[in-house]
mmCIF file of C-alpha atoms in Angstrom:
data_model
loop_
_atom_site.group_PDB
_atom_site.id
_atom_site.type_symbol
_atom_site.label_atom_id
_atom_site.label_comp_id
_atom_site.label_asym_id
_atom_site.label_seq_id
_atom_site.Cartn_x
_atom_site.Cartn_y
_atom_site.Cartn_z
ATOM 1 C CA MET A 291 190.986 209.846 88.157
ATOM 2 C CA ASP A 292 190.761 206.802 85.727
ATOM 3 C CA GLY A 293 188.911 208.408 82.501
ATOM 4 C CA SER A 294 187.084 205.351 82.155
ATOM 5 C CA ARG A 295 185.093 205.237 85.343
ATOM 6 C CA LYS A 296 182.488 207.739 86.021
ATOM 7 C CA ARG A 297 182.438 210.006 88.803
ATOM 8 C CA LEU A 298 179.257 210.318 91.130
ATOM 9 C CA LEU A 299 178.881 213.271 93.797
ATOM 10 C CA PHE A 300 176.681 212.082 96.741
ATOM 11 C CA PHE A 301 175.335 214.904 98.487
ATOM 12 C CA TYR A 302 174.604 214.721 102.295
ATOM 13 C CA SER A 303 173.418 217.585 104.729
ATOM 14 C CA GLY A 304 174.744 217.012 108.203
ATOM 15 C CA THR A 305 177.755 217.700 110.499
ATOM 16 C CA GLY A 306 179.536 215.563 113.326
ATOM 17 C CA ARG A 307 179.311 212.054 113.048
ATOM 18 C CA PHE A 308 178.203 210.255 109.756
ATOM 19 C CA ARG A 309 176.079 207.827 111.231
ATOM 20 C CA TYR A 310 172.480 206.445 111.161
ATOM 21 C CA GLY A 311 169.423 207.069 108.865
ATOM 22 C CA VAL A 312 170.492 208.558 105.418
ATOM 23 C CA SER A 313 174.394 208.646 106.288
ATOM 24 C CA GLU A 314 174.086 204.377 106.971
ATOM 25 C CA VAL A 315 172.196 204.112 103.446
ATOM 26 C CA PHE A 316 174.809 206.366 101.764
ATOM 27 C CA ARG A 317 177.721 204.228 103.095
ATOM 28 C CA HIS A 318 176.594 200.964 102.320
ATOM 29 C CA VAL A 319 175.783 202.411 98.674
ATOM 30 C CA LEU A 320 179.286 203.844 98.621
ATOM 31 C CA ASN A 321 180.987 200.768 99.812
ATOM 32 C CA GLY A 322 179.342 198.607 97.707
ATOM 33 C CA LEU A 323 179.870 200.369 94.390
ATOM 34 C CA ASP A 324 182.440 198.832 91.962
ATOM 35 C CA LYS A 325 185.275 201.230 92.003
ATOM 36 C CA LYS A 326 186.035 199.915 88.829
ATOM 37 C CA ARG A 327 183.480 201.558 87.069
ATOM 38 C CA PHE A 328 182.909 204.047 89.197
ATOM 39 C CA ASP A 329 184.638 206.595 91.106
ATOM 40 C CA PRO A 330 182.412 207.810 93.817
ATOM 41 C CA CYS A 331 182.986 211.293 95.717
ATOM 42 C CA LEU A 332 180.785 212.080 99.227
ATOM 43 C CA VAL A 333 180.334 215.809 99.839
ATOM 44 C CA ILE A 334 179.065 216.779 103.275
ATOM 45 C CA THR A 335 177.531 220.387 103.994
ATOM 46 C CA GLY A 336 179.121 220.335 107.499
ATOM 47 C CA THR A 337 182.035 219.060 109.515
ATOM 48 C CA LEU A 338 182.539 215.751 110.660
ATOM 49 C CA ASP A 339 184.177 214.846 114.046
ATOM 50 C CA GLY A 340 186.599 212.477 112.788
ATOM 51 C CA PRO A 341 187.053 209.944 109.717
ATOM 52 C CA ILE A 342 184.030 207.817 108.923
ATOM 53 C CA GLU A 343 184.018 204.305 110.556
ATOM 54 C CA ASP A 344 183.784 201.645 107.928
ATOM 55 C CA LEU A 345 183.969 203.859 104.937
ATOM 56 C CA SER A 346 186.051 202.918 101.815
ATOM 57 C CA ASN A 347 189.051 204.433 100.965
ATOM 58 C CA ARG A 348 188.553 204.811 97.604
ATOM 59 C CA VAL A 349 185.840 207.039 98.677
ATOM 60 C CA THR A 350 186.836 210.772 98.168
ATOM 61 C CA VAL A 351 184.930 212.808 101.333
ATOM 62 C CA ILE A 352 184.812 216.315 100.919
ATOM 63 C CA GLU A 353 183.859 218.563 103.662
ATOM 64 C CA LEU A 354 181.877 221.879 102.938
ATOM 65 C CA GLY A 355 182.130 223.131 106.407
ATOM 66 C CA GLN A 356 178.516 224.973 106.502
ATOM 67 C CA GLU A 357 176.110 225.076 109.052
ATOM 68 C CA GLY A 358 173.016 224.211 107.445
ATOM 69 C CA VAL A 359 171.812 223.747 103.815
ATOM 70 C CA LYS A 360 171.763 226.787 102.757
ATOM 71 C CA LYS A 361 175.123 228.086 103.561
ATOM 72 C CA ALA A 362 176.002 224.842 101.894
ATOM 73 C CA PHE A 363 174.817 226.278 98.255
ATOM 74 C CA PHE A 364 177.779 228.211 96.737
ATOM 75 C CA PRO A 365 180.400 226.150 98.633
ATOM 76 C CA LEU A 366 178.276 222.623 96.367
ATOM 77 C CA VAL A 367 178.156 224.904 93.182
ATOM 78 C CA LYS A 368 181.632 225.247 93.321
ATOM 79 C CA THR A 369 182.123 221.263 93.816
ATOM 80 C CA ILE A 370 180.064 220.622 90.966
ATOM 81 C CA ARG A 371 181.901 222.801 88.544
ATOM 82 C CA ARG A 372 185.130 221.566 90.249
ATOM 83 C CA ILE A 373 184.961 217.543 90.074
ATOM 84 C CA ARG A 374 182.670 217.465 87.175
ATOM 85 C CA PRO A 375 180.314 214.562 88.331
ATOM 86 C CA ALA A 376 178.506 212.543 85.648
ATOM 87 C CA ILE A 377 175.853 212.112 88.487
ATOM 88 C CA VAL A 378 174.566 213.768 91.645
ATOM 89 C CA VAL A 379 172.537 212.047 94.320
ATOM 90 C CA SER A 380 170.877 213.986 97.019
ATOM 91 C CA ALA A 381 168.760 212.883 99.743
ATOM 92 C CA MET A 382 165.770 214.661 101.613
ATOM 93 C CA GLU A 383 163.978 217.502 101.275
ATOM 94 C CA HIS A 384 165.938 220.118 101.766
ATOM 95 C CA PRO A 385 168.923 219.261 100.172
ATOM 96 C CA ASN A 386 167.226 217.620 97.410
ATOM 97 C CA ALA A 387 166.436 221.120 96.777
ATOM 98 C CA LEU A 388 169.089 222.530 97.134
ATOM 99 C CA ALA A 389 170.985 220.157 94.510
ATOM 100 C CA VAL A 390 168.167 220.752 91.600
ATOM 101 C CA MET A 391 169.105 224.736 92.395
ATOM 102 C CA ALA A 392 173.172 224.164 92.607
ATOM 103 C CA ARG A 393 173.132 221.890 89.260
ATOM 104 C CA LEU A 394 171.160 224.765 87.218
ATOM 105 C CA VAL A 395 173.512 227.413 88.730
ATOM 106 C CA SER A 396 176.710 225.055 88.311
ATOM 107 C CA ARG A 397 175.750 224.829 84.347
ATOM 108 C CA HIS A 398 177.475 221.396 84.467
ATOM 109 C CA ASP A 399 175.727 218.890 82.181
ATOM 110 C CA CYS A 400 175.034 215.539 84.677
ATOM 111 C CA ARG A 401 172.466 213.735 85.737
ATOM 112 C CA LEU A 402 170.608 214.289 89.034
ATOM 113 C CA VAL A 403 168.909 211.396 91.129
ATOM 114 C CA LEU A 404 166.915 212.319 94.209
ATOM 115 C CA THR A 405 166.379 210.110 97.037
ATOM 116 C CA SER A 406 163.206 210.181 99.218
ATOM 117 C CA HIS A 407 163.693 208.693 102.653
ATOM 118 C CA GLY A 408 160.820 209.615 105.022
ATOM 119 C CA VAL A 409 157.305 209.560 104.757
ATOM 120 C CA PHE A 410 156.127 213.536 103.297
ATOM 121 C CA SER A 411 152.963 214.039 104.898
ATOM 122 C CA ALA A 412 153.841 212.714 108.284
ATOM 123 C CA ARG A 413 157.327 215.033 108.094
ATOM 124 C CA LEU A 414 154.502 217.711 106.926
ATOM 125 C CA ALA A 415 152.144 217.274 109.884
ATOM 126 C CA HIS A 416 154.744 216.903 112.607
ATOM 127 C CA MET A 417 158.473 218.317 112.021
ATOM 128 C CA TRP A 418 158.000 221.806 110.291
ATOM 129 C CA SER A 419 156.002 225.254 111.523
ATOM 130 C CA ARG A 420 153.279 225.923 108.728
ATOM 131 C CA ARG A 421 155.419 228.312 106.868
ATOM 132 C CA GLU A 422 157.887 225.936 106.382
ATOM 133 C CA GLY A 423 156.131 223.332 105.622
ATOM 134 C CA TRP A 424 154.437 225.606 103.012
ATOM 135 C CA ILE A 425 158.095 226.541 101.443
ATOM 136 C CA ILE A 426 159.122 222.709 101.261
ATOM 137 C CA ARG A 427 155.842 221.700 99.954
ATOM 138 C CA ASN A 428 156.285 224.212 96.747
ATOM 139 C CA ALA A 429 159.882 223.663 96.491
ATOM 140 C CA LEU A 430 158.891 219.790 95.766
ATOM 141 C CA ARG A 431 156.335 220.534 93.947
ATOM 142 C CA PHE A 432 158.576 222.936 91.358
ATOM 143 C CA GLY A 433 161.615 221.036 91.900
ATOM 144 C CA TYR A 434 161.566 217.639 91.688
ATOM 145 C CA PRO A 435 159.989 217.525 88.252
ATOM 146 C CA LEU A 436 163.550 218.861 87.121
ATOM 147 C CA ALA A 437 165.273 215.978 88.551
ATOM 148 C CA ASP A 438 166.261 212.843 85.747
ATOM 149 C CA HIS A 439 164.883 210.503 89.043
ATOM 150 C CA VAL A 440 164.115 209.805 92.412
ATOM 151 C CA VAL A 441 164.485 206.648 94.441
ATOM 152 C CA CYS A 442 161.858 206.032 97.196
ATOM 153 C CA VAL A 443 163.216 203.675 99.749
ATOM 154 C CA SER A 444 159.657 202.027 99.706
ATOM 155 C CA ASN A 445 156.508 202.090 97.964
ATOM 156 C CA ALA A 446 154.723 203.696 101.067
ATOM 157 C CA VAL A 447 157.282 206.925 100.447
ATOM 158 C CA ARG A 448 156.742 206.907 96.762
ATOM 159 C CA ASP A 449 152.638 206.589 97.292
ATOM 160 C CA ASP A 450 152.730 209.327 99.436
ATOM 161 C CA LEU A 451 155.012 211.278 97.641
ATOM 162 C CA LYS A 452 153.019 211.671 94.479
ATOM 163 C CA LYS A 453 150.306 213.240 96.479
ATOM 164 C CA TYR A 454 152.625 215.975 96.681
ATOM 165 C CA VAL A 455 154.792 216.224 93.276
ATOM 166 C CA SER A 456 152.013 215.794 90.086
ATOM 167 C CA ARG A 457 154.591 215.896 87.591
ATOM 168 C CA LEU A 458 156.972 213.093 89.258
ATOM 169 C CA PRO A 459 159.820 212.350 86.793
ATOM 170 C CA GLU A 460 160.583 208.634 86.528
ATOM 171 C CA SER A 461 161.385 206.880 89.615
ATOM 172 C CA SER A 462 161.884 203.627 91.402
ATOM 173 C CA VAL A 463 161.964 201.855 94.929
ATOM 174 C CA ILE A 464 165.256 200.749 96.243
ATOM 175 C CA TYR A 465 165.048 199.393 99.577
ATOM 176 C CA ASN A 466 167.464 200.265 101.866
ATOM 177 C CA PRO A 467 170.940 198.528 102.325
ATOM 178 C CA VAL A 468 171.365 197.797 105.709
ATOM 179 C CA LEU A 469 173.427 194.837 106.322
ATOM 180 C CA ARG A 470 177.479 194.343 105.447
ATOM 181 C CA SER A 471 177.879 191.567 102.788
ATOM 182 C CA ASP A 472 181.363 190.462 104.136
ATOM 183 C CA ASN A 473 180.184 190.709 107.959
ATOM 184 C CA LEU A 474 176.503 189.250 108.208
ATOM 185 C CA PRO A 475 175.430 188.766 111.826
ATOM 186 C CA ILE A 476 175.740 185.196 113.178
ATOM 187 C CA VAL A 477 172.964 183.896 114.932
ATOM 188 C CA ASP A 478 173.004 182.001 117.762
ATOM 189 C CA PRO A 479 169.289 180.468 118.814
ATOM 190 C CA ASN A 480 171.238 179.567 122.594
ATOM 191 C CA GLU A 481 172.230 183.111 123.094
ATOM 192 C CA LYS A 482 168.571 184.416 123.364
ATOM 193 C CA LYS A 483 166.753 185.460 126.376
ATOM 194 C CA SER A 484 162.901 184.328 126.846
ATOM 195 C CA GLY A 485 161.296 187.144 127.344
ATOM 196 C CA LEU A 486 164.018 190.078 126.128
ATOM 197 C CA ILE A 487 162.122 192.692 124.373
ATOM 198 C CA ILE A 488 164.120 195.090 122.359
ATOM 199 C CA THR A 489 163.346 199.027 121.078
ATOM 200 C CA SER A 490 165.813 201.258 119.545
ATOM 201 C CA SER A 491 165.207 204.470 118.693
ATOM 202 C CA ARG A 492 165.468 208.167 118.946
ATOM 203 C CA LEU A 493 163.476 208.942 121.965
ATOM 204 C CA ALA A 494 160.980 211.168 120.401
ATOM 205 C CA ASP A 495 157.203 211.603 121.017
ATOM 206 C CA LEU A 496 156.780 210.211 117.321
ATOM 207 C CA LYS A 497 158.233 207.088 118.605
ATOM 208 C CA LYS A 498 156.081 206.196 120.796
ATOM 209 C CA ILE A 499 158.137 204.188 123.117
ATOM 210 C CA ASP A 500 155.803 204.852 126.053
ATOM 211 C CA GLU A 501 153.191 202.476 124.251
ATOM 212 C CA ALA A 502 156.292 199.715 124.429
ATOM 213 C CA ILE A 503 156.555 200.337 127.808
ATOM 214 C CA SER A 504 152.730 200.467 128.517
ATOM 215 C CA ALA A 505 152.563 197.309 127.207
ATOM 216 C CA LEU A 506 154.393 195.842 129.941
ATOM 217 C CA LYS A 507 151.315 195.905 132.278
ATOM 218 C CA PHE A 508 149.706 193.579 129.965
ATOM 219 C CA LEU A 509 152.689 190.967 130.345
ATOM 220 C CA GLU A 510 154.044 188.494 132.680
ATOM 221 C CA GLU A 511 156.591 189.398 134.772
ATOM 222 C CA ARG A 512 159.004 187.094 132.871
ATOM 223 C CA TYR A 513 159.309 190.104 130.097
ATOM 224 C CA HIS A 514 161.847 192.841 129.955
ATOM 225 C CA LEU A 515 162.094 195.793 128.280
ATOM 226 C CA VAL A 516 165.389 197.087 126.901
ATOM 227 C CA VAL A 517 165.044 200.701 125.547
ATOM 228 C CA MET A 518 167.979 201.765 123.261
ATOM 229 C CA GLY A 519 168.992 205.547 122.164
ATOM 230 C CA ASP A 520 168.814 208.705 123.507
ATOM 231 C CA GLY A 521 166.625 211.658 123.027
ATOM 232 C CA PRO A 522 164.260 214.604 124.375
ATOM 233 C CA GLU A 523 161.347 212.040 126.009
ATOM 234 C CA ARG A 524 163.970 209.862 127.879
ATOM 235 C CA GLY A 525 163.046 211.985 131.148
ATOM 236 C CA ARG A 526 158.969 211.785 130.537
ATOM 237 C CA LEU A 527 159.583 207.877 129.759
ATOM 238 C CA GLU A 528 161.390 207.091 132.801
ATOM 239 C CA ALA A 529 159.109 209.041 135.065
ATOM 240 C CA LEU A 530 156.414 206.316 133.466
ATOM 241 C CA VAL A 531 158.362 203.403 134.383
ATOM 242 C CA ALA A 532 158.494 204.416 137.945
ATOM 243 C CA GLU A 533 154.649 205.679 137.735
ATOM 244 C CA LEU A 534 154.077 202.133 136.567
ATOM 245 C CA GLY A 535 156.274 200.397 138.872
ATOM 246 C CA LEU A 536 158.441 198.504 136.103
ATOM 247 C CA ASP A 537 161.637 199.938 137.090
ATOM 248 C CA GLU A 538 163.064 195.970 137.703
ATOM 249 C CA ARG A 539 161.464 195.320 133.911
ATOM 250 C CA VAL A 540 162.604 198.646 132.085
ATOM 251 C CA GLU A 541 166.219 199.104 131.103
ATOM 252 C CA PHE A 542 167.390 202.489 129.483
ATOM 253 C CA THR A 543 170.767 201.606 127.623
ATOM 254 C CA GLY A 544 171.292 205.221 126.149
ATOM 255 C CA TYR A 545 173.361 205.357 123.032
ATOM 256 C CA VAL A 546 174.815 202.173 122.127
ATOM 257 C CA GLU A 547 177.795 201.821 120.574
ATOM 258 C CA ASP A 548 176.857 198.129 118.759
ATOM 259 C CA PRO A 549 173.096 197.555 118.482
ATOM 260 C CA PHE A 550 173.510 194.011 117.583
ATOM 261 C CA ALA A 551 175.115 192.959 120.770
ATOM 262 C CA TRP A 552 171.468 193.424 122.314
ATOM 263 C CA TYR A 553 169.628 192.249 118.936
ATOM 264 C CA ARG A 554 171.492 188.511 119.309
ATOM 265 C CA LYS A 555 170.072 188.363 122.851
ATOM 266 C CA ALA A 556 166.463 189.739 122.156
ATOM 267 C CA GLU A 557 163.948 187.017 121.720
ATOM 268 C CA ILE A 558 161.888 190.189 120.300
ATOM 269 C CA PHE A 559 162.240 193.663 118.587
ATOM 270 C CA VAL A 560 159.502 196.058 118.896
ATOM 271 C CA LEU A 561 159.041 199.252 116.545
ATOM 272 C CA PRO A 562 155.887 201.138 118.062
ATOM 273 C CA SER A 563 156.794 204.581 115.770
ATOM 274 C CA MET A 564 154.153 206.217 114.124
ATOM 275 C CA TRP A 565 155.706 206.239 110.707
ATOM 276 C CA GLU A 566 158.641 205.076 109.489
ATOM 277 C CA GLY A 567 159.813 205.516 105.972
ATOM 278 C CA PHE A 568 161.475 202.089 105.880
ATOM 279 C CA GLY A 569 162.686 201.144 109.288
ATOM 280 C CA ASN A 570 166.258 199.836 109.086
ATOM 281 C CA VAL A 571 166.199 198.221 112.854
ATOM 282 C CA LEU A 572 163.711 195.873 111.459
ATOM 283 C CA ILE A 573 166.151 194.350 109.196
ATOM 284 C CA GLU A 574 168.939 194.352 111.662
ATOM 285 C CA SER A 575 167.128 192.631 114.431
ATOM 286 C CA MET A 576 165.545 190.013 111.951
ATOM 287 C CA ALA A 577 169.064 189.172 110.647
ATOM 288 C CA CYS A 578 170.043 188.415 114.572
ATOM 289 C CA GLY A 579 167.038 185.915 114.879
ATOM 290 C CA CYS A 580 164.706 188.336 116.624
ATOM 291 C CA GLN A 581 160.915 188.456 116.110
ATOM 292 C CA VAL A 582 160.124 191.848 115.327
ATOM 293 C CA VAL A 583 156.633 193.581 116.272
ATOM 294 C CA ALA A 584 155.319 196.837 114.446
ATOM 295 C CA ASN A 585 153.106 199.194 114.041
ATOM 296 C CA VAL A 586 150.462 198.259 111.097
ATOM 297 C CA SER A 587 149.819 202.006 110.482
ATOM 298 C CA ALA A 588 153.245 203.484 110.012
ATOM 299 C CA TRP A 589 153.582 203.858 106.387
ATOM 300 C CA ALA A 590 156.569 201.217 105.603
ATOM 301 C CA PRO A 591 157.071 198.917 108.236
ATOM 302 C CA PRO A 592 154.002 196.678 107.151
ATOM 303 C CA GLU A 593 155.318 196.587 103.529
ATOM 304 C CA VAL A 594 159.044 195.519 104.919
ATOM 305 C CA LEU A 595 157.891 192.716 106.986
ATOM 306 C CA GLY A 596 155.637 190.907 103.550
ATOM 307 C CA HIS A 597 152.335 192.442 105.317
ATOM 308 C CA GLY A 598 152.731 189.656 108.267
ATOM 309 C CA GLU A 599 154.621 186.857 106.329
ATOM 310 C CA TYR A 600 158.100 187.789 108.026
ATOM 311 C CA GLY A 601 156.924 189.607 111.185
ATOM 312 C CA PHE A 602 153.633 190.597 113.199
ATOM 313 C CA LEU A 603 151.604 194.078 112.620
ATOM 314 C CA TYR A 604 149.513 195.530 115.717
ATOM 315 C CA GLU A 605 147.023 198.466 115.275
ATOM 316 C CA GLY A 606 149.154 201.454 117.010
ATOM 317 C CA GLY A 607 147.956 203.230 119.878
ATOM 318 C CA ASP A 608 146.584 200.203 121.964
ATOM 319 C CA SER A 609 149.173 198.998 124.184
ATOM 320 C CA GLU A 610 146.738 196.182 125.752
ATOM 321 C CA ASN A 611 146.895 194.826 121.775
ATOM 322 C CA LEU A 612 150.689 195.062 121.515
ATOM 323 C CA ALA A 613 150.970 193.192 124.316
ATOM 324 C CA ARG A 614 148.913 190.614 122.998
ATOM 325 C CA VAL A 615 151.094 190.526 119.382
ATOM 326 C CA ILE A 616 154.030 190.767 121.958
ATOM 327 C CA ARG A 617 152.695 186.943 123.441
ATOM 328 C CA GLU A 618 151.737 185.894 119.941
ATOM 329 C CA ALA A 619 155.315 186.325 118.572
ATOM 330 C CA SER A 620 157.101 184.778 121.310
ATOM 331 C CA GLU A 621 154.603 181.983 121.289
ATOM 332 C CA SER A 622 154.245 181.016 117.735
ATOM 333 C CA PRO A 623 157.247 182.693 116.347
ATOM 334 C CA LYS A 624 158.048 182.781 112.752
ATOM 335 C CA SER A 625 161.121 180.173 111.154
ATOM 336 C CA LEU A 626 164.349 181.602 112.390
ATOM 337 C CA GLU A 627 165.669 180.501 109.302
ATOM 338 C CA LYS A 628 163.244 182.538 107.195
ATOM 339 C CA ILE A 629 163.145 185.651 108.850
ATOM 340 C CA VAL A 630 167.473 185.664 109.071
ATOM 341 C CA GLY A 631 167.265 184.488 104.765
ATOM 342 C CA TYR A 632 165.147 187.304 104.562
ATOM 343 C CA ALA A 633 166.668 189.862 106.315
ATOM 344 C CA GLN A 634 169.997 189.025 104.617
ATOM 345 C CA GLN A 635 168.784 189.947 101.620
ATOM 346 C CA PHE A 636 169.280 193.527 102.442
ATOM 347 C CA THR A 637 173.054 194.174 101.758
ATOM 348 C CA ASP A 638 175.498 196.490 100.548
ATOM 349 C CA GLN A 639 176.203 195.022 97.566
ATOM 350 C CA ARG A 640 172.908 194.141 96.554
ATOM 351 C CA VAL A 641 171.618 197.417 96.707
ATOM 352 C CA ALA A 642 174.435 198.530 95.131
ATOM 353 C CA ARG A 643 173.969 196.485 92.329
ATOM 354 C CA ARG A 644 170.428 198.452 91.631
ATOM 355 C CA TYR A 645 172.132 201.847 91.967
ATOM 356 C CA GLU A 646 174.640 201.011 89.353
ATOM 357 C CA ALA A 647 171.929 199.782 87.130
ATOM 358 C CA LEU A 648 170.253 202.849 87.527
ATOM 359 C CA MET A 649 173.606 204.775 86.883
ATOM 360 C CA GLU A 650 174.374 203.061 83.713
ATOM 361 C CA ASP A 651 170.771 203.384 82.218
ATOM 362 C CA LEU A 652 170.742 207.285 83.114
ATOM 363 C CA LEU A 653 174.221 207.805 81.032
ATOM 364 C CA GLY A 654 173.284 205.560 78.334
ATOM 365 C CA ASN A 655 176.174 206.049 75.873
ATOM 366 C CA ASP A 656 177.698 208.829 77.370
#
């Protein structure tokens, strides 16, 4: 290791494929970091299915091979002691709490940056049991103040987090990196299919894909919906399509390796989700020239869309209203040049510069 470079440890909880969500954010940041100044290392709690696609070969990957976050605690402590990072960066509530304790136990003098990617209120209400919610709520309350900095992916996430952590350390908002600077999507207006609506997410109740399906009842037959993704709600959603007689107008693709191929064809992208900490799919689809429609009550999407400047917002829970706004997006679209130019700001290198500035500030003259 070049002694002039600062060693960074990015801690990620997961196993199998390193793709989507937090993993995509970490991959983009790791790729975008200046390797002449920083020596990044990615530590994963579990075991990967294979090499991480499109990850720079100048990023060291360490697999702890543990099932779950708790079992990864002592292996993480040993890894911190061994590689002696200048800064540890962690993501999400459970791993963040673990990272706080691991730094204490390791007795290694390093900076700790916790990153928050989800709306805690929504996760507390919909994802955890009452007992687990109590535990993680107190872990945040007492653990987060021990960090050196907290990064939130939107103002909506930070404002919500402040409700639960009264002594939140210095914090900043850094929007997600979504696109590669060296591989921005090429937009061809002639490739667009009029009336083609796309939505993409895990098929779970909170994503409210049924709302997008039901909206077709109030739209002309030229509108068709493609649902990308898979999950526990797929069977129920397919039954809803049959019940509404929309078999010819709705297509389920399952998991899609290259969602950009669909984004390039679609006229409109819809995000009816109840809550999002950021909403990477909004930027992905806009970068491909899609008009976007999102739930105004879903926390971050209105912020990401400039409160309607770059996309269309509707009040969630009303499929007829969603249909009306979809029609508006089709008949009175936002400027293609404007939405694509806006989306192209969310690149790996641009966001990595924000992280680098933060790290330099934390390290000072060390």
